[in-house]
Amino acid sequence: MSIVTRTGDAGTTGLMFNRRVPKHHPRVEACGVVDELNAALGLARAAARSKALRGRLASIQRNLIVLMGELACTLADLPRYKRAGFGTITPAMVAELDALAADLEARLGAFRGWAIPGETPHAAALDFARTVCRRAERRVCALHAAGQLRNPRIVVYLNRLADALWLLARQGERN
C-alpha cells in the first residue's frame, strides 16, 4: 500500500477505526503535536552521547506512540480500541517519569532563575523537545476540557515529561 492515499485531499484525515474528521479537528491537532514531540525527541536521542540516555529517550518515544494511539481514538471507539489490545498511558509510565525527575533532582541539586537553552547541542535539543511537549500538553488539556479525553493520565504524563526534559537538558549542559 502506498503512503500516498489521496484520502486527505479534501481536508479530512482518518482516526482509528476509519473515523474521518477535518484536519483542523482538535484531536488531530493534539496527535500532530505529540508526533512533533516524538520527532524532537528523536533529534535529542540522536545527539545524546550516553547509550543509557538514548535508551531512556527511545522508551519515552515508544510511550508517545501509545499516547498517540489513544488520542487518535474517539470516545465512542475506546472500548473497541482496548478490546483490540492497544495500550494506554498507565500509572506505571507516569511513575517512571517521576522516578527519573527525582533522580535527576537529587544529582543536580537546586536550580534558581531561568535556563537559557543552547549551552550544548544536546541540551538545546532537549529544551526544544520540552517546549513542544508543553504545546502538546496544552492541546491535550483542551481536549480534556471539552470532555473528549477519557484518560486523564495523558495530561499527567505530558506534564511530567516536560519536567523531566527540563532536568535532562540541565544535565546535558553539565556533561
mmCIF file of C-alpha atoms in Angstrom, residues 25-31 33-34 67 71 75 132-160 162:
data_model
loop_
_atom_site.group_PDB
_atom_site.id
_atom_site.type_symbol
_atom_site.label_atom_id
_atom_site.label_comp_id
_atom_site.label_asym_id
_atom_site.label_seq_id
_atom_site.Cartn_x
_atom_site.Cartn_y
_atom_site.Cartn_z
ATOM 1 C CA HIS A 25 -10.037 18.952 14.424
ATOM 2 C CA PRO A 26 -8.669 19.407 17.986
ATOM 3 C CA ARG A 27 -7.991 15.662 18.265
ATOM 4 C CA VAL A 28 -5.891 15.739 15.098
ATOM 5 C CA GLU A 29 -4.067 18.849 16.348
ATOM 6 C CA ALA A 30 -3.228 17.077 19.620
ATOM 7 C CA CYS A 31 -1.976 13.984 17.786
ATOM 8 C CA VAL A 33 1.824 17.994 18.217
ATOM 9 C CA VAL A 34 2.615 14.720 20.012
ATOM 10 C CA LEU A 67 -0.296 8.024 23.736
ATOM 11 C CA LEU A 71 -5.571 10.233 21.271
ATOM 12 C CA LEU A 75 -14.510 8.248 22.915
ATOM 13 C CA VAL A 132 6.995 21.011 22.047
ATOM 14 C CA CYS A 133 5.895 18.829 24.972
ATOM 15 C CA ARG A 134 4.318 21.833 26.703
ATOM 16 C CA ARG A 135 2.436 22.687 23.483
ATOM 17 C CA ALA A 136 1.230 19.081 23.262
ATOM 18 C CA GLU A 137 0.128 19.304 26.883
ATOM 19 C CA ARG A 138 -1.914 22.441 26.109
ATOM 20 C CA ARG A 139 -3.604 20.753 23.125
ATOM 21 C CA VAL A 140 -4.428 17.656 25.184
ATOM 22 C CA CYS A 141 -5.723 19.828 28.043
ATOM 23 C CA ALA A 142 -8.092 21.469 25.543
ATOM 24 C CA LEU A 143 -9.428 18.015 24.604
ATOM 25 C CA HIS A 144 -9.815 17.190 28.282
ATOM 26 C CA ALA A 145 -11.650 20.464 28.996
ATOM 27 C CA ALA A 146 -14.019 19.716 26.097
ATOM 28 C CA GLY A 147 -14.844 16.315 27.592
ATOM 29 C CA GLN A 148 -13.035 14.492 24.773
ATOM 30 C CA LEU A 149 -10.385 12.721 26.815
ATOM 31 C CA ARG A 150 -11.191 9.678 28.907
ATOM 32 C CA ASN A 151 -7.723 9.004 30.339
ATOM 33 C CA PRO A 152 -6.536 11.972 32.448
ATOM 34 C CA ARG A 153 -3.137 10.265 32.875
ATOM 35 C CA ILE A 154 -2.293 11.519 29.369
ATOM 36 C CA VAL A 155 -2.194 15.090 30.711
ATOM 37 C CA VAL A 156 -0.184 13.981 33.739
ATOM 38 C CA TYR A 157 2.280 12.053 31.546
ATOM 39 C CA LEU A 158 2.957 15.060 29.327
ATOM 40 C CA ASN A 159 3.321 17.353 32.344
ATOM 41 C CA ARG A 160 5.864 15.024 33.971
ATOM 42 C CA ALA A 162 8.188 18.261 30.231
#
